[in-house]
Each structure stands twice: as C-alpha cells, then as structure tokens.
mmCIF file of C-alpha atoms in Angstrom:
data_model
loop_
_atom_site.group_PDB
_atom_site.id
_atom_site.type_symbol
_atom_site.label_atom_id
_atom_site.label_comp_id
_atom_site.label_asym_id
_atom_site.label_seq_id
_atom_site.Cartn_x
_atom_site.Cartn_y
_atom_site.Cartn_z
ATOM 1 C CA GLN A 1476 91.172 25.347 -10.931
ATOM 2 C CA ILE A 1477 92.878 23.018 -13.086
ATOM 3 C CA LEU A 1478 92.249 19.166 -12.670
ATOM 4 C CA THR A 1479 94.471 16.725 -14.091
ATOM 5 C CA GLY A 1480 94.278 13.065 -14.833
ATOM 6 C CA GLY A 1481 95.717 10.440 -16.686
ATOM 7 C CA LYS A 1482 94.404 7.502 -18.694
ATOM 8 C CA ASP A 1483 96.069 4.665 -20.812
ATOM 9 C CA TYR A 1484 94.891 4.858 -24.350
ATOM 10 C CA LEU A 1485 95.217 1.277 -25.278
ATOM 11 C CA ARG A 1486 93.050 -1.130 -26.992
ATOM 12 C CA PRO A 1487 93.102 -4.476 -28.409
ATOM 13 C CA GLN A 1488 93.677 -4.421 -32.496
ATOM 14 C CA ASN A 1489 93.996 -7.206 -34.753
ATOM 15 C CA GLY A 1490 94.166 -9.957 -31.684
ATOM 16 C CA LYS A 1491 97.088 -7.975 -30.129
ATOM 17 C CA GLN A 1492 96.405 -6.620 -26.664
ATOM 18 C CA ASN A 1493 97.527 -3.094 -25.563
ATOM 19 C CA GLN A 1494 98.057 -1.629 -29.095
ATOM 20 C CA VAL A 1495 98.594 2.100 -28.929
ATOM 21 C CA TYR A 1496 96.082 3.975 -31.010
ATOM 22 C CA ASN A 1497 96.895 7.507 -30.228
ATOM 23 C CA SER A 1498 99.928 9.081 -31.845
ATOM 24 C CA HIS A 1499 100.367 12.038 -29.502
ATOM 25 C CA TYR A 1500 101.820 11.728 -26.119
ATOM 26 C CA PRO A 1501 101.017 13.061 -23.614
ATOM 27 C CA VAL A 1502 97.413 14.000 -24.293
ATOM 28 C CA PHE A 1503 96.260 17.146 -22.776
ATOM 29 C CA VAL A 1504 92.568 18.227 -23.153
ATOM 30 C CA PHE A 1505 90.955 21.415 -21.765
ATOM 31 C CA TYR A 1506 87.326 21.032 -20.774
ATOM 32 C CA PRO A 1507 85.502 24.293 -20.663
ATOM 33 C CA ASN A 1508 82.174 24.400 -19.003
ATOM 34 C CA ILE A 1509 79.956 24.702 -22.198
ATOM 35 C CA ARG A 1510 81.353 22.105 -24.479
ATOM 36 C CA GLU A 1511 83.354 18.993 -25.043
ATOM 37 C CA GLY A 1512 87.048 19.071 -24.634
ATOM 38 C CA ILE A 1513 89.564 20.914 -26.681
ATOM 39 C CA GLN A 1514 92.701 18.781 -27.394
ATOM 40 C CA TYR A 1515 96.155 20.509 -27.151
ATOM 41 C CA ASN A 1516 98.230 19.956 -30.262
ATOM 42 C CA GLY A 1517 101.409 21.904 -29.424
ATOM 43 C CA PRO A 1518 104.840 21.358 -28.063
ATOM 44 C CA ILE A 1519 104.889 19.569 -24.643
ATOM 45 C CA THR A 1520 106.507 22.315 -22.526
ATOM 46 C CA TYR A 1521 105.254 24.277 -19.510
ATOM 47 C CA HIS A 1522 105.305 27.713 -21.264
ATOM 48 C CA HIS A 1523 103.483 26.294 -24.293
ATOM 49 C CA ILE A 1524 100.587 24.479 -22.353
ATOM 50 C CA MET A 1525 100.191 27.311 -20.061
ATOM 51 C CA GLU A 1526 99.788 29.654 -23.089
ATOM 52 C CA PHE A 1527 97.302 27.216 -24.503
ATOM 53 C CA ILE A 1528 95.372 27.222 -21.203
ATOM 54 C CA LEU A 1529 95.226 30.996 -21.026
ATOM 55 C CA ALA A 1530 94.039 31.287 -24.518
ATOM 56 C CA ALA A 1531 91.263 28.506 -23.837
ATOM 57 C CA LYS A 1532 90.286 30.407 -20.848
ATOM 58 C CA THR A 1533 89.577 33.436 -22.818
ATOM 59 C CA PRO A 1534 88.848 32.333 -26.264
ATOM 60 C CA ILE A 1535 87.290 35.458 -27.434
ATOM 61 C CA GLN A 1536 88.408 39.014 -26.596
ATOM 62 C CA HIS A 1537 85.766 41.612 -26.021
ATOM 63 C CA ILE A 1538 86.758 44.765 -28.015
ATOM 64 C CA LYS A 1539 85.536 47.908 -26.390
ATOM 65 C CA SER A 1540 87.452 50.777 -28.172
ATOM 66 C CA LEU A 1541 89.394 51.221 -31.411
ATOM 67 C CA LYS A 1542 92.517 50.846 -29.378
ATOM 68 C CA ASP A 1543 91.628 47.523 -28.242
ATOM 69 C CA TRP A 1544 90.927 46.526 -31.851
ATOM 70 C CA GLN A 1545 94.482 47.819 -32.965
ATOM 71 C CA ASP A 1546 96.041 45.900 -30.106
ATOM 72 C CA ILE A 1547 94.419 42.593 -30.949
ATOM 73 C CA ASN A 1548 95.501 42.882 -34.476
ATOM 74 C CA ALA A 1549 99.001 43.753 -33.569
ATOM 75 C CA MET A 1550 99.210 40.828 -31.087
ATOM 76 C CA HIS A 1551 98.179 38.384 -33.696
ATOM 77 C CA GLY A 1552 100.080 39.667 -36.783
ATOM 78 C CA GLY A 1553 96.924 41.382 -38.274
ATOM 79 C CA PHE A 1554 94.948 38.326 -38.404
ATOM 80 C CA CYS A 1555 91.649 38.201 -36.507
ATOM 81 C CA LEU A 1556 88.258 36.965 -36.811
ATOM 82 C CA VAL A 1557 85.749 39.540 -35.393
ATOM 83 C CA GLY A 1558 82.043 39.553 -34.843
ATOM 84 C CA TYR A 1559 79.498 42.058 -33.993
ATOM 85 C CA PHE A 1560 76.898 40.904 -31.161
ATOM 86 C CA PRO A 1561 74.555 43.708 -30.401
ATOM 87 C CA ASP A 1562 72.299 43.298 -27.435
ATOM 88 C CA ILE A 1563 73.959 39.881 -26.455
ATOM 89 C CA TYR A 1564 72.454 39.709 -22.789
ATOM 90 C CA HIS A 1565 69.016 40.127 -23.792
ATOM 91 C CA ASN A 1566 68.469 38.556 -27.357
ATOM 92 C CA ARG A 1567 68.278 34.967 -27.621
ATOM 93 C CA ASN A 1568 69.104 34.833 -31.340
ATOM 94 C CA THR A 1569 72.312 36.847 -30.586
ATOM 95 C CA GLN A 1570 73.160 34.386 -27.752
ATOM 96 C CA ARG A 1571 72.820 31.535 -30.235
ATOM 97 C CA TYR A 1572 74.919 33.272 -32.795
ATOM 98 C CA PHE A 1573 77.572 33.907 -30.136
ATOM 99 C CA GLN A 1574 77.614 30.344 -29.032
ATOM 100 C CA THR A 1575 78.471 29.199 -32.548
ATOM 101 C CA PHE A 1576 81.141 31.967 -32.789
ATOM 102 C CA LEU A 1577 82.553 30.693 -29.459
ATOM 103 C CA SER A 1578 82.522 27.091 -30.616
ATOM 104 C CA THR A 1579 84.461 28.067 -33.720
ATOM 105 C CA SER A 1580 86.949 29.873 -31.564
ATOM 106 C CA TYR A 1581 87.536 26.691 -29.678
ATOM 107 C CA ARG A 1582 87.970 24.692 -32.713
ATOM 108 C CA MET A 1583 90.534 27.316 -33.948
ATOM 109 C CA LEU A 1584 92.588 26.676 -30.818
ATOM 110 C CA GLU A 1585 92.691 22.887 -31.543
ATOM 111 C CA VAL A 1586 94.340 23.610 -34.884
ATOM 112 C CA ASP A 1587 96.413 26.673 -33.937
ATOM 113 C CA PRO A 1588 96.984 26.535 -30.191
ATOM 114 C CA PHE A 1589 98.966 29.915 -30.125
ATOM 115 C CA ARG A 1590 96.832 31.818 -32.515
ATOM 116 C CA SER A 1591 99.861 32.207 -34.634
ATOM 117 C CA TYR A 1592 98.386 31.761 -38.129
ATOM 118 C CA LEU A 1593 94.681 31.830 -37.789
ATOM 119 C CA GLY A 1594 94.806 34.902 -35.490
ATOM 120 C CA GLY A 1595 92.871 36.170 -32.734
ATOM 121 C CA VAL A 1596 89.076 36.058 -32.193
ATOM 122 C CA ALA A 1597 87.197 39.088 -31.032
ATOM 123 C CA ALA A 1598 83.648 40.331 -30.270
ATOM 124 C CA VAL A 1599 82.279 43.767 -30.516
ATOM 125 C CA THR A 1600 79.083 44.823 -28.775
ATOM 126 C CA SER A 1601 79.251 48.605 -29.525
ATOM 127 C CA ALA A 1602 77.306 49.712 -32.498
ATOM 128 C CA ALA A 1603 79.589 52.878 -33.035
ATOM 129 C CA LEU A 1604 82.636 50.703 -32.855
ATOM 130 C CA ALA A 1605 81.111 48.089 -35.126
ATOM 131 C CA VAL A 1606 80.488 50.660 -37.812
ATOM 132 C CA ASN A 1607 83.954 52.075 -37.272
ATOM 133 C CA ILE A 1608 85.643 48.650 -38.081
ATOM 134 C CA HIS A 1609 83.152 48.021 -41.036
ATOM 135 C CA LEU A 1610 80.894 45.499 -39.259
ATOM 136 C CA ASN A 1611 77.403 46.698 -40.354
ATOM 137 C CA SER A 1612 74.549 44.555 -39.143
ATOM 138 C CA THR A 1613 71.593 44.036 -41.485
ATOM 139 C CA SER A 1614 70.230 40.440 -40.885
ATOM 140 C CA GLY A 1615 72.146 39.200 -37.834
ATOM 141 C CA PRO A 1616 75.807 39.650 -36.388
ATOM 142 C CA PRO A 1617 78.115 40.100 -39.171
ATOM 143 C CA LEU A 1618 81.588 38.523 -39.290
ATOM 144 C CA ARG A 1619 84.933 39.524 -40.689
ATOM 145 C CA PHE A 1620 88.310 37.976 -40.956
ATOM 146 C CA THR A 1621 91.126 40.677 -41.267
ATOM 147 C CA GLY A 1622 94.450 39.980 -42.838
ATOM 148 C CA TRP A 1623 97.866 41.134 -42.037
ATOM 149 C CA ASN A 1624 97.971 43.784 -44.942
ATOM 150 C CA GLY A 1625 94.571 45.505 -43.691
ATOM 151 C CA THR A 1626 92.224 43.699 -46.044
ATOM 152 C CA SER A 1627 89.269 42.025 -44.531
ATOM 153 C CA PHE A 1628 86.682 39.456 -45.822
ATOM 154 C CA ALA A 1629 82.968 39.379 -44.789
ATOM 155 C CA HIS A 1630 81.516 36.115 -43.979
ATOM 156 C CA PRO A 1631 79.700 35.086 -47.123
ATOM 157 C CA ASN A 1632 76.238 35.116 -45.937
ATOM 158 C CA LYS A 1633 77.049 38.030 -43.673
ATOM 159 C CA THR A 1634 75.758 36.130 -40.654
ATOM 160 C CA ILE A 1635 76.038 32.905 -38.751
ATOM 161 C CA SER A 1636 73.176 30.663 -37.531
ATOM 162 C CA GLY A 1637 72.551 28.991 -34.417
ATOM 163 C CA LYS A 1638 72.130 25.614 -36.170
ATOM 164 C CA LEU A 1639 74.139 22.606 -35.015
ATOM 165 C CA ASN A 1640 76.503 22.548 -38.053
ATOM 166 C CA SER A 1641 77.151 26.183 -38.375
ATOM 167 C CA ASP A 1642 80.262 26.127 -36.393
ATOM 168 C CA ASP A 1643 81.546 23.679 -38.960
ATOM 169 C CA ILE A 1644 80.727 26.002 -41.833
ATOM 170 C CA LEU A 1645 82.207 28.990 -40.037
ATOM 171 C CA PHE A 1646 85.407 27.188 -39.220
ATOM 172 C CA GLN A 1647 85.838 26.020 -42.782
ATOM 173 C CA TRP A 1648 85.513 29.446 -43.919
ATOM 174 C CA VAL A 1649 88.329 30.710 -41.757
#
C-alpha cells in the first residue's frame, strides 16, 4: 500500500512571505516502518520512482547461495556491500548489528536511488556461504565491500556496532 500526500514547503524568510526553501520539486519520501523517511533524489518519471520504491521495499537482498551472490554482483556492476549475520532471529546483538546495516542501506538509497554506483546491499546468514565469499566472523558480523574488478575491502574494524552513530560511520566508509 502506498499513501501519497502533498505539502507546500513555504516559509517566511527575511520578511518575505512564502519564500521557497526546498530546491527539488516534487518531493517524494518513502517511509518504511522502522525509521524516518528516505527522500528520493532522482529523475521525476514513473519508471524511476517505481524503481526506487521497489529498491526501498527490499533494501537488502538475502543471499542464500553462491549463485545469488554472483547474480547480485552482476546486477550492480560488481559493486556490493555484504554482511554476515548468523543467528539473526535469536541473537539480540546480531539484530542490532543488522539494524545498523539496514539503516546504512536506506541512506545509500538516498544518495544513489538506483544502486548504480554504490552497488547492491546483501546479507548472508549461512556460515558455509560466508566462508565461501570471505566473510569470516570473529568478533561480530563482518562486512565487505566488493568492487567491479573482484577486489573486496573488509570494514576496518571487522564489525559494526549497534550504537546510535554507527550507521554514520558505516555509510562514510562505503
């Protein structure tokens, strides 16, 4: 279900009434259930907005096999942020790490609504698959960013935290 609404973004400024303060028209914001809105910053066409909505509805793809991993890399030109989240349904720490990862994925959509240069975002829950794609866990869910030429970079501290600003740190790293 998609709800739409409109609002005039006008405010008085320097004694002048109805001064426009937003530079992008129209404004489209997607509101997922778990966080504040994600502003769409792309072309105003039906196709582009629908592509953004579909990406925002599924901001992270669950990778279940090596073929899934190859497909997501091919779809996004080889660029992908991937994280390993073992026992996600039963471990509160893993759930907090995943929330940080999810928040970062949404922030990536605001900057790159079509995942054309920051790439896709994926989560792995299988230990065997994680080892196969070089996500070895020692102190928490490891993260990697893969590049188009097959190189990959591990998150500097090998894990993310559930702290309030950790999505900022992860986003800046990407």
